[in-house]
């Protein structure tokens, strides 16, 4: 699978779960939401080639969403 497609799928799932959690007020969606944010952050960190590129910033943002 292409890296950009996999990155897009992980991003879509993470954002969709976050949106569904807040819009339906089902806090049980918070655990899978945090898991997908952590997976996205780990994947973005492995794809980062230099400091402060897009993947590096997504890594920090997604782990911030994991704590949130």
Short mmCIF file of N, CA and C in Angstrom, two decimals:
data_model
loop_
_atom_site.label_atom_id
_atom_site.label_comp_id
_atom_site.label_asym_id
_atom_site.label_seq_id
_atom_site.Cartn_x
_atom_site.Cartn_y
_atom_site.Cartn_z
N UNK A 1 0.84 -1.18 0.00
CA UNK A 1 0.00 0.00 0.00
C UNK A 1 0.89 1.24 0.00
N UNK A 2 0.50 2.20 -0.76
CA UNK A 2 1.26 3.43 -0.86
C UNK A 2 1.25 4.17 0.48
N UNK A 3 2.35 4.83 0.80
CA UNK A 3 2.48 5.51 2.09
C UNK A 3 1.45 6.61 2.23
N UNK A 4 1.22 7.39 1.18
CA UNK A 4 0.26 8.49 1.27
C UNK A 4 -1.16 8.00 1.46
N UNK A 5 -1.50 6.87 0.86
CA UNK A 5 -2.84 6.31 1.03
C UNK A 5 -3.01 5.82 2.46
N UNK A 6 -2.02 5.13 2.98
CA UNK A 6 -2.08 4.63 4.35
C UNK A 6 -2.16 5.79 5.35
N UNK A 7 -1.39 6.83 5.11
CA UNK A 7 -1.43 8.03 5.95
C UNK A 7 -2.80 8.69 5.90
N UNK A 8 -3.37 8.76 4.72
CA UNK A 8 -4.70 9.35 4.57
C UNK A 8 -5.79 8.54 5.24
N UNK A 9 -5.69 7.23 5.14
CA UNK A 9 -6.68 6.36 5.79
C UNK A 9 -6.60 6.49 7.30
N UNK A 10 -5.39 6.48 7.84
CA UNK A 10 -5.23 6.64 9.29
C UNK A 10 -5.73 8.00 9.76
N UNK A 11 -5.45 9.04 8.99
CA UNK A 11 -5.92 10.37 9.34
C UNK A 11 -7.44 10.45 9.30
N UNK A 12 -8.04 9.87 8.27
CA UNK A 12 -9.50 9.90 8.15
C UNK A 12 -10.16 9.15 9.30
N UNK A 13 -9.65 7.97 9.64
CA UNK A 13 -10.24 7.20 10.74
C UNK A 13 -10.11 7.95 12.05
N UNK A 14 -8.96 8.55 12.30
CA UNK A 14 -8.75 9.29 13.55
C UNK A 14 -9.68 10.48 13.66
N UNK A 15 -9.78 11.25 12.60
CA UNK A 15 -10.65 12.43 12.62
C UNK A 15 -12.12 12.02 12.69
N UNK A 16 -12.50 10.98 11.96
CA UNK A 16 -13.89 10.53 11.98
C UNK A 16 -14.29 10.01 13.36
N UNK A 17 -13.41 9.27 14.01
CA UNK A 17 -13.72 8.79 15.36
C UNK A 17 -13.81 9.94 16.35
N UNK A 18 -12.95 10.94 16.22
CA UNK A 18 -13.01 12.10 17.10
C UNK A 18 -14.31 12.86 16.88
N UNK A 19 -14.68 13.07 15.65
CA UNK A 19 -15.92 13.76 15.34
C UNK A 19 -17.12 12.98 15.85
N UNK A 20 -17.13 11.66 15.62
CA UNK A 20 -18.25 10.84 16.09
C UNK A 20 -18.35 10.83 17.61
N UNK A 21 -17.21 10.82 18.28
CA UNK A 21 -17.21 10.81 19.74
C UNK A 21 -17.85 12.09 20.28
N UNK A 22 -17.47 13.23 19.75
CA UNK A 22 -18.00 14.48 20.27
C UNK A 22 -19.42 14.76 19.80
N UNK A 23 -19.76 14.34 18.58
CA UNK A 23 -21.11 14.65 18.08
C UNK A 23 -22.17 13.74 18.70
N UNK A 24 -21.83 12.50 19.00
CA UNK A 24 -22.81 11.59 19.60
C UNK A 24 -22.71 11.55 21.12
N UNK A 25 -21.70 12.20 21.68
CA UNK A 25 -21.46 12.23 23.12
C UNK A 25 -21.28 10.82 23.69
N UNK A 26 -20.68 9.95 22.91
CA UNK A 26 -20.37 8.59 23.35
C UNK A 26 -18.89 8.54 23.71
N UNK A 27 -18.60 8.67 24.97
CA UNK A 27 -17.20 8.72 25.41
C UNK A 27 -16.50 7.37 25.28
N UNK A 28 -17.26 6.31 25.04
CA UNK A 28 -16.63 5.00 24.82
C UNK A 28 -15.85 4.97 23.50
N UNK A 29 -16.13 5.90 22.61
CA UNK A 29 -15.35 6.01 21.38
C UNK A 29 -13.99 6.66 21.61
N UNK A 30 -13.77 7.16 22.81
CA UNK A 30 -12.51 7.82 23.12
C UNK A 30 -11.32 6.87 23.10
N UNK A 31 -11.51 5.62 23.53
CA UNK A 31 -10.40 4.67 23.53
C UNK A 31 -9.94 4.32 22.12
N UNK A 32 -10.84 3.89 21.21
CA UNK A 32 -10.35 3.63 19.84
C UNK A 32 -9.85 4.90 19.16
N UNK A 33 -10.42 6.04 19.52
CA UNK A 33 -9.95 7.31 18.97
C UNK A 33 -8.50 7.54 19.37
N UNK A 34 -8.19 7.34 20.64
CA UNK A 34 -6.82 7.53 21.13
C UNK A 34 -5.87 6.52 20.51
N UNK A 35 -6.33 5.29 20.33
CA UNK A 35 -5.48 4.26 19.70
C UNK A 35 -5.12 4.67 18.27
N UNK A 36 -6.10 5.12 17.50
CA UNK A 36 -5.80 5.50 16.12
C UNK A 36 -4.95 6.76 16.04
N UNK A 37 -5.12 7.70 16.98
CA UNK A 37 -4.23 8.86 17.00
C UNK A 37 -2.80 8.43 17.31
N UNK A 38 -2.64 7.46 18.22
CA UNK A 38 -1.29 6.98 18.56
C UNK A 38 -0.67 6.24 17.38
N UNK A 39 -1.45 5.43 16.68
CA UNK A 39 -0.93 4.72 15.50
C UNK A 39 -0.53 5.72 14.42
N UNK A 40 -1.37 6.74 14.21
CA UNK A 40 -1.04 7.77 13.22
C UNK A 40 0.24 8.50 13.61
N UNK A 41 0.39 8.81 14.89
CA UNK A 41 1.61 9.49 15.34
C UNK A 41 2.85 8.64 15.16
N UNK A 42 2.74 7.36 15.49
CA UNK A 42 3.88 6.47 15.30
C UNK A 42 4.25 6.31 13.84
N UNK A 43 3.24 6.19 12.98
CA UNK A 43 3.50 6.07 11.55
C UNK A 43 4.12 7.35 11.00
N UNK A 44 3.61 8.50 11.43
CA UNK A 44 4.16 9.77 10.96
C UNK A 44 5.60 9.94 11.42
N UNK A 45 5.91 9.47 12.62
CA UNK A 45 7.29 9.59 13.12
C UNK A 45 8.24 8.73 12.30
N UNK A 46 7.79 7.55 11.88
CA UNK A 46 8.66 6.69 11.07
C UNK A 46 8.85 7.24 9.67
N UNK A 47 7.91 8.05 9.18
CA UNK A 47 8.02 8.62 7.84
C UNK A 47 8.76 9.95 7.82
N UNK A 48 9.02 10.53 8.97
CA UNK A 48 9.71 11.82 9.04
C UNK A 48 11.18 11.64 8.68
N UNK A 49 11.66 12.49 7.78
CA UNK A 49 13.06 12.38 7.35
C UNK A 49 13.93 13.50 7.92
N UNK A 50 13.35 14.66 8.17
CA UNK A 50 14.09 15.78 8.77
C UNK A 50 13.24 16.35 9.90
N UNK A 51 13.88 17.12 10.76
CA UNK A 51 13.13 17.78 11.83
C UNK A 51 12.20 18.84 11.24
N UNK A 52 11.03 18.94 11.81
CA UNK A 52 10.03 19.94 11.51
C UNK A 52 9.47 19.84 10.10
N UNK A 53 9.39 18.65 9.54
CA UNK A 53 8.63 18.49 8.31
C UNK A 53 7.17 18.16 8.68
N UNK A 54 6.34 17.92 7.68
CA UNK A 54 4.91 17.71 7.93
C UNK A 54 4.66 16.49 8.81
N UNK A 55 5.35 15.40 8.54
CA UNK A 55 5.15 14.19 9.33
C UNK A 55 5.58 14.39 10.79
N UNK A 56 6.62 15.16 11.00
CA UNK A 56 7.10 15.44 12.35
C UNK A 56 6.07 16.26 13.13
N UNK A 57 5.45 17.23 12.47
CA UNK A 57 4.42 18.04 13.11
C UNK A 57 3.16 17.21 13.38
N UNK A 58 2.81 16.32 12.46
CA UNK A 58 1.66 15.44 12.68
C UNK A 58 1.92 14.50 13.85
N UNK A 59 3.16 14.07 14.01
CA UNK A 59 3.52 13.23 15.16
C UNK A 59 3.20 13.93 16.47
N UNK A 60 3.64 15.18 16.62
CA UNK A 60 3.38 15.91 17.86
C UNK A 60 1.89 16.21 18.03
N UNK A 61 1.22 16.56 16.95
CA UNK A 61 -0.21 16.87 17.05
C UNK A 61 -1.02 15.64 17.41
N UNK A 62 -0.69 14.50 16.83
CA UNK A 62 -1.48 13.30 17.10
C UNK A 62 -1.24 12.77 18.51
N UNK A 63 -0.03 12.89 19.02
CA UNK A 63 0.17 12.48 20.40
C UNK A 63 -0.44 13.48 21.37
N UNK A 64 -0.59 14.73 20.95
CA UNK A 64 -1.36 15.67 21.75
C UNK A 64 -2.83 15.30 21.79
N UNK A 65 -3.36 14.81 20.68
CA UNK A 65 -4.74 14.34 20.66
C UNK A 65 -4.92 13.06 21.45
N UNK A 66 -3.88 12.25 21.54
CA UNK A 66 -3.97 11.02 22.34
C UNK A 66 -4.14 11.37 23.82
N UNK A 67 -3.43 12.37 24.28
CA UNK A 67 -3.55 12.79 25.68
C UNK A 67 -4.88 13.49 25.91
N UNK A 68 -5.37 14.22 24.91
CA UNK A 68 -6.62 14.95 25.02
C UNK A 68 -7.75 13.98 25.24
#
